[in-house]
Every structure is written in structure tokens, then in C-alpha cells.
Amino acid sequence: MGDRLAEIQQALDSFRMDEARELAARELEENPSAAAFFLAAQAALNHGQRVEYLEKALELDPVYQPALDELADIKRPDKTKAAPAPAPAPASPPPIAPAPPRQFKLAPLSKRFIAIVIDGFIVGLFSFAVLFAGGPFAALNQAMASADLEAINAAIAQFQSDALPVNLVVSAVYNVVLMKLFNGQTLGKMVFGMRVVKKNGRRISVLDALLRNVLGYMVSQIFLLGYIWAFADAEKQAWHDKLAGTLVVEERRTVTL
């Protein structure tokens, strides 16, 4: 695979669609090939453009298997149509064109749950480190050493009241910073090859990460209803995903060219 073809594939794998389209356009202008048209199809803006690029790939190489397979998959429903029916009455509305196929696969809820547990454990460790380094933990240690039951109870109550905001701040920083640096991934999501993207497949912004992982998580954690919602949702969106307009998807598989 040429250097630029490899760059296009890497951009597709990371859901950097704008970058993939720009690289593909340059490659098609300088060195058009079946592989270049195929990759351009993966980043196409719409269904019609995707089919056009696949057909151009086959014009250059009629036996280019990735394009043959994908085009056959797109057109498969046409092969199963019954004989043409009589023309509908003039009052009948025209048929609705099918939506373009998705370029990504939704991540299983089981993997998402385990990833949340992993991230929660990491956030807990960082939160404990912050509390240990600050005053709350020292005050609790001092109260325990004094063996004064009233002082111990007061120190525990103070520690609990301090732990919640510390945990919220650490969780917000952890999720937002990692999702920005690693294009929609936290450490838990990296383990299972998952990524958070916008519904149109584009990368999330800092604002999206804040809405999803700070405000959205607070909403979803109300009796855990926001998480339970994902089990009944057609796009497996929890309430924090609904709020930010995001999906959790599996990493794209690299295409062998």
C-alpha cells in the first residue's frame, strides 16, 4: 500500500472523515487507482457518491475484490425484488429512498459496561491519590490516631463530603482529556477497541466530551435509568449519548488492499 493510501486508511480507522476525504481527493488527482477509489468510497459524503467511487474502482480494475464485494452487498436487495407491480395510482406517494448504509458497527453493551468499570476503577485510584495528598485523608488519619469516637465520626463525614466532588472533578478531567487526545477513547474503551463518535461518524469535540461525560453522566446516573435506557434504544444510546448526539462504535477493521 502506498504511503498516502496508508494515511487514508489510518484516517478512516480513526474516524477522521474530513482528513480521509482530503487525502483521497489528492490521491485520485495525482495517482488514480482502484484502491484509491475504494478508500474514497469509505469516506463518501453520501450513498450515491459511494456507489460512484466503487464503480470507478471497477472500471480501473474489474476484478478488484473489495469493491466487488461491497458493491454486491449494496445492490443485493435489488436482486431479490419481485416482478414489477402495476404503476401506483397518481395519489400514491413516491417510495422513500433507503438510507445509506452505516460505515461503522455499534459496540456491544456488555463490552461498554466492562469498559465503564475499568475507567471507574482508574478514576477511583486517582481520586484516592488526590484525597491522600490533600487535607481530608490527613484529617481522618489524625482523628483515627486520637481514638476519639466523636472526632472519628466527624472526620469520616467530612471525608465523604469531600470525596464526592473530588471524584466528579477527576472523572471529568480523565474522560474529557483522554477522549480529546485519543479521538473518543478512554483506557477502558481502548481495551475493547471501542470509540465514541458523533452520529454522522465524525470525531467528537471538547464540548461533546463535556456534555457526554460530565453533564450527561450525572443525568444517566439518576437511579441508573440513563444506562438502562441503552438496552431498549435502537442505537444503543444511553441518556448521556442522547444529550451529546454520540454513538459508541467498534474500531474499523483495516482493509487489505
PDB file of C-alpha atoms in Angstrom:
ATOM      1  CA  MET A   1       0.000   0.000   0.000  1.00  0.00           C
ATOM      2  CA  GLY A   2       1.361   3.439  -0.918  1.00  0.00           C
ATOM      3  CA  ASP A   3       2.180   5.928   1.794  1.00  0.00           C
ATOM      4  CA  ARG A   4      -0.823   8.119   1.068  1.00  0.00           C
ATOM      5  CA  LEU A   5      -3.158   5.110   0.770  1.00  0.00           C
ATOM      6  CA  ALA A   6      -1.920   4.027   4.193  1.00  0.00           C
ATOM      7  CA  GLU A   7      -2.595   7.550   5.532  1.00  0.00           C
ATOM      8  CA  ILE A   8      -6.150   7.432   4.139  1.00  0.00           C
ATOM      9  CA  GLN A   9      -6.735   4.049   5.778  1.00  0.00           C
ATOM     10  CA  GLN A  10      -5.391   5.341   9.112  1.00  0.00           C
ATOM     11  CA  ALA A  11      -7.710   8.359   8.924  1.00  0.00           C
ATOM     12  CA  LEU A  12     -10.670   6.045   8.223  1.00  0.00           C
ATOM     13  CA  ASP A  13      -9.697   3.756  11.101  1.00  0.00           C
ATOM     14  CA  SER A  14      -9.672   6.773  13.441  1.00  0.00           C
ATOM     15  CA  PHE A  15     -12.952   8.185  12.029  1.00  0.00           C
ATOM     16  CA  ARG A  16     -11.181  11.331  10.757  1.00  0.00           C
ATOM     17  CA  MET A  17     -13.515  11.501   7.752  1.00  0.00           C
ATOM     18  CA  ASP A  18     -12.693  15.059   6.669  1.00  0.00           C
ATOM     19  CA  GLU A  19      -8.987  14.232   6.606  1.00  0.00           C
ATOM     20  CA  ALA A  20      -9.653  10.953   4.762  1.00  0.00           C
ATOM     21  CA  ARG A  21     -11.683  12.762   2.090  1.00  0.00           C
ATOM     22  CA  GLU A  22      -8.978  15.394   1.608  1.00  0.00           C
ATOM     23  CA  LEU A  23      -6.216  12.795   1.279  1.00  0.00           C
ATOM     24  CA  ALA A  24      -8.337  10.676  -1.075  1.00  0.00           C
ATOM     25  CA  ALA A  25      -9.041  13.673  -3.316  1.00  0.00           C
ATOM     26  CA  ARG A  26      -5.306  14.394  -3.633  1.00  0.00           C
ATOM     27  CA  GLU A  27      -4.525  10.744  -4.341  1.00  0.00           C
ATOM     28  CA  LEU A  28      -7.230  10.495  -7.021  1.00  0.00           C
ATOM     29  CA  GLU A  29      -5.905  13.650  -8.676  1.00  0.00           C
ATOM     30  CA  GLU A  30      -2.259  12.538  -8.685  1.00  0.00           C
ATOM     31  CA  ASN A  31      -2.459   8.750  -8.887  1.00  0.00           C
ATOM     32  CA  PRO A  32      -5.959   7.377  -9.528  1.00  0.00           C
ATOM     33  CA  SER A  33      -6.227   3.659  -8.817  1.00  0.00           C
ATOM     34  CA  ALA A  34      -8.813   1.086  -7.832  1.00  0.00           C
ATOM     35  CA  ALA A  35      -7.514   1.128  -4.258  1.00  0.00           C
ATOM     36  CA  ALA A  36      -7.754   4.925  -4.073  1.00  0.00           C
ATOM     37  CA  PHE A  37     -11.336   4.962  -5.377  1.00  0.00           C
ATOM     38  CA  PHE A  38     -12.262   2.198  -2.909  1.00  0.00           C
ATOM     39  CA  LEU A  39     -10.897   4.159   0.057  1.00  0.00           C
ATOM     40  CA  ALA A  40     -12.589   7.318  -1.206  1.00  0.00           C
ATOM     41  CA  ALA A  41     -15.866   5.359  -1.170  1.00  0.00           C
ATOM     42  CA  GLN A  42     -15.394   4.588   2.535  1.00  0.00           C
ATOM     43  CA  ALA A  43     -15.322   8.328   3.288  1.00  0.00           C
ATOM     44  CA  ALA A  44     -18.016   9.305   0.779  1.00  0.00           C
ATOM     45  CA  LEU A  45     -20.410  12.078   1.767  1.00  0.00           C
ATOM     46  CA  ASN A  46     -23.498  10.180   0.630  1.00  0.00           C
ATOM     47  CA  HIS A  47     -24.728   6.875  -0.754  1.00  0.00           C
ATOM     48  CA  GLY A  48     -24.651   7.980  -4.390  1.00  0.00           C
ATOM     49  CA  GLN A  49     -21.053   9.156  -4.195  1.00  0.00           C
ATOM     50  CA  ARG A  50     -20.044   5.913  -2.514  1.00  0.00           C
ATOM     51  CA  VAL A  51     -21.521   3.814  -5.341  1.00  0.00           C
ATOM     52  CA  GLU A  52     -19.922   6.099  -7.944  1.00  0.00           C
ATOM     53  CA  TYR A  53     -16.439   5.637  -6.438  1.00  0.00           C
ATOM     54  CA  LEU A  54     -16.863   1.862  -6.219  1.00  0.00           C
ATOM     55  CA  GLU A  55     -17.911   1.684  -9.862  1.00  0.00           C
ATOM     56  CA  LYS A  56     -14.894   3.796 -10.890  1.00  0.00           C
ATOM     57  CA  ALA A  57     -12.641   1.428  -8.956  1.00  0.00           C
ATOM     58  CA  LEU A  58     -14.023  -1.461 -11.005  1.00  0.00           C
ATOM     59  CA  GLU A  59     -13.571   0.472 -14.242  1.00  0.00           C
ATOM     60  CA  LEU A  60      -9.845   0.603 -13.492  1.00  0.00           C
ATOM     61  CA  ASP A  61      -9.653  -2.960 -12.176  1.00  0.00           C
ATOM     62  CA  PRO A  62     -12.724  -5.133 -12.951  1.00  0.00           C
ATOM     63  CA  VAL A  63     -11.526  -7.900 -10.594  1.00  0.00           C
ATOM     64  CA  TYR A  64     -10.753  -5.666  -7.595  1.00  0.00           C
ATOM     65  CA  GLN A  65     -12.354  -7.863  -4.937  1.00  0.00           C
ATOM     66  CA  PRO A  66     -13.018  -5.321  -2.092  1.00  0.00           C
ATOM     67  CA  ALA A  67     -15.017  -3.115  -4.483  1.00  0.00           C
ATOM     68  CA  LEU A  68     -16.822  -6.118  -5.996  1.00  0.00           C
ATOM     69  CA  ASP A  69     -17.845  -7.369  -2.549  1.00  0.00           C
ATOM     70  CA  GLU A  70     -19.031  -4.010  -1.260  1.00  0.00           C
ATOM     71  CA  LEU A  71     -20.935  -3.111  -4.412  1.00  0.00           C
ATOM     72  CA  ALA A  72     -22.614  -6.529  -4.407  1.00  0.00           C
ATOM     73  CA  ASP A  73     -23.600  -6.016  -0.779  1.00  0.00           C
ATOM     74  CA  ILE A  74     -25.082  -2.587  -1.549  1.00  0.00           C
ATOM     75  CA  LYS A  75     -27.068  -3.827  -4.547  1.00  0.00           C
ATOM     76  CA  ARG A  76     -28.144  -7.166  -3.047  1.00  0.00           C
ATOM     77  CA  PRO A  77     -31.714  -6.020  -2.273  1.00  0.00           C
ATOM     78  CA  ASP A  78     -32.227  -5.190  -5.977  1.00  0.00           C
ATOM     79  CA  LYS A  79     -31.622  -8.846  -6.916  1.00  0.00           C
ATOM     80  CA  THR A  80     -34.431 -10.094  -4.693  1.00  0.00           C
ATOM     81  CA  LYS A  81     -37.139  -7.797  -5.996  1.00  0.00           C
ATOM     82  CA  ALA A  82     -40.280  -9.434  -7.333  1.00  0.00           C
ATOM     83  CA  ALA A  83     -41.702  -8.768 -10.782  1.00  0.00           C
ATOM     84  CA  PRO A  84     -42.650  -5.127 -11.313  1.00  0.00           C
ATOM     85  CA  ALA A  85     -46.033  -4.274  -9.827  1.00  0.00           C
ATOM     86  CA  PRO A  86     -48.603  -2.166 -11.663  1.00  0.00           C
ATOM     87  CA  ALA A  87     -47.939   1.553 -11.554  1.00  0.00           C
ATOM     88  CA  PRO A  88     -49.420   3.108  -8.422  1.00  0.00           C
ATOM     89  CA  ALA A  89     -52.330   5.463  -8.592  1.00  0.00           C
ATOM     90  CA  PRO A  90     -51.388   9.106  -9.068  1.00  0.00           C
ATOM     91  CA  ALA A  91     -52.388   9.890  -5.485  1.00  0.00           C
ATOM     92  CA  SER A  92     -49.892   7.401  -4.037  1.00  0.00           C
ATOM     93  CA  PRO A  93     -46.724   8.994  -2.615  1.00  0.00           C
ATOM     94  CA  PRO A  94     -43.377   8.056  -4.219  1.00  0.00           C
ATOM     95  CA  PRO A  95     -41.364   5.367  -2.416  1.00  0.00           C
ATOM     96  CA  ILE A  96     -38.860   6.589   0.141  1.00  0.00           C
ATOM     97  CA  ALA A  97     -35.250   6.015  -0.851  1.00  0.00           C
ATOM     98  CA  PRO A  98     -33.375   3.714   1.549  1.00  0.00           C
ATOM     99  CA  ALA A  99     -30.972   5.362   3.962  1.00  0.00           C
ATOM    100  CA  PRO A 100     -27.293   4.982   3.118  1.00  0.00           C
ATOM    101  CA  PRO A 101     -25.637   2.105   4.962  1.00  0.00           C
ATOM    102  CA  ARG A 102     -23.627   2.893   8.082  1.00  0.00           C
ATOM    103  CA  GLN A 103     -19.862   2.896   7.883  1.00  0.00           C
ATOM    104  CA  PHE A 104     -19.473   1.635  11.462  1.00  0.00           C
ATOM    105  CA  LYS A 105     -20.763  -1.007  13.865  1.00  0.00           C
ATOM    106  CA  LEU A 106     -22.321  -0.249  17.255  1.00  0.00           C
ATOM    107  CA  ALA A 107     -20.340  -1.594  20.204  1.00  0.00           C
ATOM    108  CA  PRO A 108     -21.965  -4.330  22.350  1.00  0.00           C
ATOM    109  CA  LEU A 109     -23.418  -3.122  25.651  1.00  0.00           C
ATOM    110  CA  SER A 110     -21.565  -5.864  27.559  1.00  0.00           C
ATOM    111  CA  LYS A 111     -18.174  -4.509  26.439  1.00  0.00           C
ATOM    112  CA  ARG A 112     -19.270  -0.956  27.185  1.00  0.00           C
ATOM    113  CA  PHE A 113     -20.235  -1.936  30.742  1.00  0.00           C
ATOM    114  CA  ILE A 114     -16.870  -3.577  31.448  1.00  0.00           C
ATOM    115  CA  ALA A 115     -15.080  -0.551  29.944  1.00  0.00           C
ATOM    116  CA  ILE A 116     -17.018   1.730  32.323  1.00  0.00           C
ATOM    117  CA  VAL A 117     -15.946  -0.472  35.252  1.00  0.00           C
ATOM    118  CA  ILE A 118     -12.294  -0.236  34.160  1.00  0.00           C
ATOM    119  CA  ASP A 119     -12.494   3.549  33.778  1.00  0.00           C
ATOM    120  CA  GLY A 120     -14.306   3.847  37.115  1.00  0.00           C
ATOM    121  CA  PHE A 121     -11.555   1.885  38.860  1.00  0.00           C
ATOM    122  CA  ILE A 122      -8.871   4.143  37.341  1.00  0.00           C
ATOM    123  CA  VAL A 123     -10.805   7.281  38.316  1.00  0.00           C
ATOM    124  CA  GLY A 124     -11.165   5.872  41.841  1.00  0.00           C
ATOM    125  CA  LEU A 125      -7.401   5.376  42.135  1.00  0.00           C
ATOM    126  CA  PHE A 126      -6.699   8.939  41.020  1.00  0.00           C
ATOM    127  CA  SER A 127      -9.393  10.304  43.347  1.00  0.00           C
ATOM    128  CA  PHE A 128      -7.893   8.400  46.283  1.00  0.00           C
ATOM    129  CA  ALA A 129      -4.451   9.789  45.426  1.00  0.00           C
ATOM    130  CA  VAL A 130      -5.830  13.350  45.409  1.00  0.00           C
ATOM    131  CA  LEU A 131      -7.581  12.806  48.760  1.00  0.00           C
ATOM    132  CA  PHE A 132      -4.475  11.169  50.209  1.00  0.00           C
ATOM    133  CA  ALA A 133      -2.335  14.120  49.177  1.00  0.00           C
ATOM    134  CA  GLY A 134      -4.844  16.675  50.470  1.00  0.00           C
ATOM    135  CA  GLY A 135      -6.299  17.571  53.835  1.00  0.00           C
ATOM    136  CA  PRO A 136      -9.290  15.169  54.092  1.00  0.00           C
ATOM    137  CA  PHE A 137      -7.215  11.994  54.370  1.00  0.00           C
ATOM    138  CA  ALA A 138      -4.756  13.595  56.774  1.00  0.00           C
ATOM    139  CA  ALA A 139      -7.625  14.786  58.988  1.00  0.00           C
ATOM    140  CA  LEU A 140      -9.125  11.289  59.013  1.00  0.00           C
ATOM    141  CA  ASN A 141      -5.766   9.756  59.944  1.00  0.00           C
ATOM    142  CA  GLN A 142      -5.357  12.250  62.769  1.00  0.00           C
ATOM    143  CA  ALA A 143      -8.832  11.509  64.108  1.00  0.00           C
ATOM    144  CA  MET A 144      -8.198   7.753  63.976  1.00  0.00           C
ATOM    145  CA  ALA A 145      -4.955   8.219  65.903  1.00  0.00           C
ATOM    146  CA  SER A 146      -6.740  10.212  68.610  1.00  0.00           C
ATOM    147  CA  ALA A 147      -9.180   7.333  69.269  1.00  0.00           C
ATOM    148  CA  ASP A 148     -11.892   9.973  69.860  1.00  0.00           C
ATOM    149  CA  LEU A 149     -15.133   8.437  68.529  1.00  0.00           C
ATOM    150  CA  GLU A 150     -16.809  11.807  68.005  1.00  0.00           C
ATOM    151  CA  ALA A 151     -13.775  13.158  66.144  1.00  0.00           C
ATOM    152  CA  ILE A 152     -13.586   9.981  64.042  1.00  0.00           C
ATOM    153  CA  ASN A 153     -17.266  10.248  63.041  1.00  0.00           C
ATOM    154  CA  ALA A 154     -16.838  13.915  62.139  1.00  0.00           C
ATOM    155  CA  ALA A 155     -13.694  13.151  60.108  1.00  0.00           C
ATOM    156  CA  ILE A 156     -15.451  10.329  58.244  1.00  0.00           C
ATOM    157  CA  ALA A 157     -18.406  12.598  57.428  1.00  0.00           C
ATOM    158  CA  GLN A 158     -16.032  15.303  56.186  1.00  0.00           C
ATOM    159  CA  PHE A 159     -14.046  12.765  54.135  1.00  0.00           C
ATOM    160  CA  GLN A 160     -17.232  11.522  52.441  1.00  0.00           C
ATOM    161  CA  SER A 161     -18.410  15.048  51.654  1.00  0.00           C
ATOM    162  CA  ASP A 162     -15.002  15.887  50.154  1.00  0.00           C
ATOM    163  CA  ALA A 163     -14.703  12.592  48.219  1.00  0.00           C
ATOM    164  CA  LEU A 164     -17.761  13.178  46.014  1.00  0.00           C
ATOM    165  CA  PRO A 165     -16.697  16.487  44.393  1.00  0.00           C
ATOM    166  CA  VAL A 166     -13.108  15.232  44.057  1.00  0.00           C
ATOM    167  CA  ASN A 167     -14.345  12.114  42.272  1.00  0.00           C
ATOM    168  CA  LEU A 168     -16.559  14.195  39.950  1.00  0.00           C
ATOM    169  CA  VAL A 169     -13.697  16.528  39.023  1.00  0.00           C
ATOM    170  CA  VAL A 170     -11.225  13.672  38.465  1.00  0.00           C
ATOM    171  CA  SER A 171     -13.788  11.782  36.367  1.00  0.00           C
ATOM    172  CA  ALA A 172     -14.476  14.868  34.240  1.00  0.00           C
ATOM    173  CA  VAL A 173     -10.776  15.570  33.628  1.00  0.00           C
ATOM    174  CA  TYR A 174      -9.978  11.908  32.937  1.00  0.00           C
ATOM    175  CA  ASN A 175     -12.787  11.383  30.411  1.00  0.00           C
ATOM    176  CA  VAL A 176     -12.626  14.726  28.614  1.00  0.00           C
ATOM    177  CA  VAL A 177      -8.825  14.860  28.293  1.00  0.00           C
ATOM    178  CA  LEU A 178      -8.453  11.251  27.115  1.00  0.00           C
ATOM    179  CA  MET A 179     -11.347  11.472  24.662  1.00  0.00           C
ATOM    180  CA  LYS A 180      -9.844  14.605  23.157  1.00  0.00           C
ATOM    181  CA  LEU A 181      -6.296  13.218  22.991  1.00  0.00           C
ATOM    182  CA  PHE A 182      -7.271   9.754  21.729  1.00  0.00           C
ATOM    183  CA  ASN A 183     -10.199  10.669  19.466  1.00  0.00           C
ATOM    184  CA  GLY A 184     -13.133   9.409  21.512  1.00  0.00           C
ATOM    185  CA  GLN A 185     -11.348   6.745  23.552  1.00  0.00           C
ATOM    186  CA  THR A 186     -10.653   6.218  27.243  1.00  0.00           C
ATOM    187  CA  LEU A 187      -8.371   3.473  28.575  1.00  0.00           C
ATOM    188  CA  GLY A 188     -11.358   1.182  29.130  1.00  0.00           C
ATOM    189  CA  LYS A 189     -12.585   1.685  25.569  1.00  0.00           C
ATOM    190  CA  MET A 190      -9.080   1.112  24.186  1.00  0.00           C
ATOM    191  CA  VAL A 191      -9.010  -2.333  25.817  1.00  0.00           C
ATOM    192  CA  PHE A 192     -12.071  -3.423  23.824  1.00  0.00           C
ATOM    193  CA  GLY A 193     -11.398  -1.470  20.621  1.00  0.00           C
ATOM    194  CA  MET A 194     -14.304   0.958  21.029  1.00  0.00           C
ATOM    195  CA  ARG A 195     -14.627   4.658  20.274  1.00  0.00           C
ATOM    196  CA  VAL A 196     -17.154   7.457  20.845  1.00  0.00           C
ATOM    197  CA  VAL A 197     -18.118   9.314  17.645  1.00  0.00           C
ATOM    198  CA  LYS A 198     -20.823  11.714  16.536  1.00  0.00           C
ATOM    199  CA  LYS A 199     -23.855  10.122  14.887  1.00  0.00           C
ATOM    200  CA  ASN A 200     -22.552  11.196  11.478  1.00  0.00           C
ATOM    201  CA  GLY A 201     -19.271   9.358  12.137  1.00  0.00           C
ATOM    202  CA  ARG A 202     -17.165  12.457  12.826  1.00  0.00           C
ATOM    203  CA  ARG A 203     -14.859  12.844  15.819  1.00  0.00           C
ATOM    204  CA  ILE A 204     -16.258  14.413  18.982  1.00  0.00           C
ATOM    205  CA  SER A 205     -15.259  17.895  20.130  1.00  0.00           C
ATOM    206  CA  VAL A 206     -14.276  19.073  23.614  1.00  0.00           C
ATOM    207  CA  LEU A 207     -17.835  20.384  24.058  1.00  0.00           C
ATOM    208  CA  ASP A 208     -19.254  16.985  23.084  1.00  0.00           C
ATOM    209  CA  ALA A 209     -16.959  15.296  25.613  1.00  0.00           C
ATOM    210  CA  LEU A 210     -18.042  17.742  28.332  1.00  0.00           C
ATOM    211  CA  LEU A 211     -21.743  17.274  27.574  1.00  0.00           C
ATOM    212  CA  ARG A 212     -21.446  13.490  27.422  1.00  0.00           C
ATOM    213  CA  ASN A 213     -19.035  12.724  30.242  1.00  0.00           C
ATOM    214  CA  VAL A 214     -19.875  15.425  32.788  1.00  0.00           C
ATOM    215  CA  LEU A 215     -23.462  16.646  32.492  1.00  0.00           C
ATOM    216  CA  GLY A 216     -24.605  13.515  30.642  1.00  0.00           C
ATOM    217  CA  TYR A 217     -23.132  11.094  33.186  1.00  0.00           C
ATOM    218  CA  MET A 218     -24.836  12.991  36.022  1.00  0.00           C
ATOM    219  CA  VAL A 219     -28.187  12.613  34.229  1.00  0.00           C
ATOM    220  CA  SER A 220     -27.660   8.934  33.349  1.00  0.00           C
ATOM    221  CA  GLN A 221     -26.745   8.064  36.941  1.00  0.00           C
ATOM    222  CA  ILE A 222     -30.213   9.006  38.248  1.00  0.00           C
ATOM    223  CA  PHE A 223     -31.199   5.537  39.509  1.00  0.00           C
ATOM    224  CA  LEU A 224     -29.029   4.274  36.591  1.00  0.00           C
ATOM    225  CA  LEU A 225     -32.025   4.880  34.310  1.00  0.00           C
ATOM    226  CA  GLY A 226     -29.872   6.527  31.663  1.00  0.00           C
ATOM    227  CA  TYR A 227     -27.746   3.390  31.334  1.00  0.00           C
ATOM    228  CA  ILE A 228     -30.740   1.032  31.375  1.00  0.00           C
ATOM    229  CA  TRP A 229     -32.269   3.060  28.541  1.00  0.00           C
ATOM    230  CA  ALA A 230     -29.488   1.886  26.199  1.00  0.00           C
ATOM    231  CA  PHE A 231     -30.828  -1.703  26.333  1.00  0.00           C
ATOM    232  CA  ALA A 232     -34.120  -0.626  24.722  1.00  0.00           C
ATOM    233  CA  ASP A 233     -32.691   2.018  22.381  1.00  0.00           C
ATOM    234  CA  ALA A 234     -32.342   1.147  18.682  1.00  0.00           C
ATOM    235  CA  GLU A 235     -28.914   2.821  18.521  1.00  0.00           C
ATOM    236  CA  LYS A 236     -27.813   1.643  21.998  1.00  0.00           C
ATOM    237  CA  GLN A 237     -27.643   5.234  23.200  1.00  0.00           C
ATOM    238  CA  ALA A 238     -27.656   5.946  26.913  1.00  0.00           C
ATOM    239  CA  TRP A 239     -29.006   9.308  28.040  1.00  0.00           C
ATOM    240  CA  HIS A 240     -25.513  10.831  28.016  1.00  0.00           C
ATOM    241  CA  ASP A 241     -25.164   9.748  24.370  1.00  0.00           C
ATOM    242  CA  LYS A 242     -28.560  11.259  23.544  1.00  0.00           C
ATOM    243  CA  LEU A 243     -27.523  14.546  25.138  1.00  0.00           C
ATOM    244  CA  ALA A 244     -24.260  14.789  23.179  1.00  0.00           C
ATOM    245  CA  GLY A 245     -25.510  13.176  19.953  1.00  0.00           C
ATOM    246  CA  THR A 246     -22.888  10.413  20.116  1.00  0.00           C
ATOM    247  CA  LEU A 247     -22.590   6.680  19.484  1.00  0.00           C
ATOM    248  CA  VAL A 248     -20.185   4.102  20.893  1.00  0.00           C
ATOM    249  CA  VAL A 249     -18.810   2.086  17.973  1.00  0.00           C
ATOM    250  CA  GLU A 250     -16.284  -0.651  17.357  1.00  0.00           C
ATOM    251  CA  GLU A 251     -12.982   0.215  15.696  1.00  0.00           C
ATOM    252  CA  ARG A 252     -12.964  -0.150  11.921  1.00  0.00           C
ATOM    253  CA  ARG A 253     -11.121  -3.164  10.568  1.00  0.00           C
ATOM    254  CA  THR A 254      -8.237  -2.280   8.309  1.00  0.00           C
ATOM    255  CA  VAL A 255      -8.950  -3.276   4.699  1.00  0.00           C
ATOM    256  CA  THR A 256      -6.233  -5.301   2.953  1.00  0.00           C
ATOM    257  CA  LEU A 257      -5.600  -3.736  -0.444  1.00  0.00           C
TER     258      LEU A 257
END
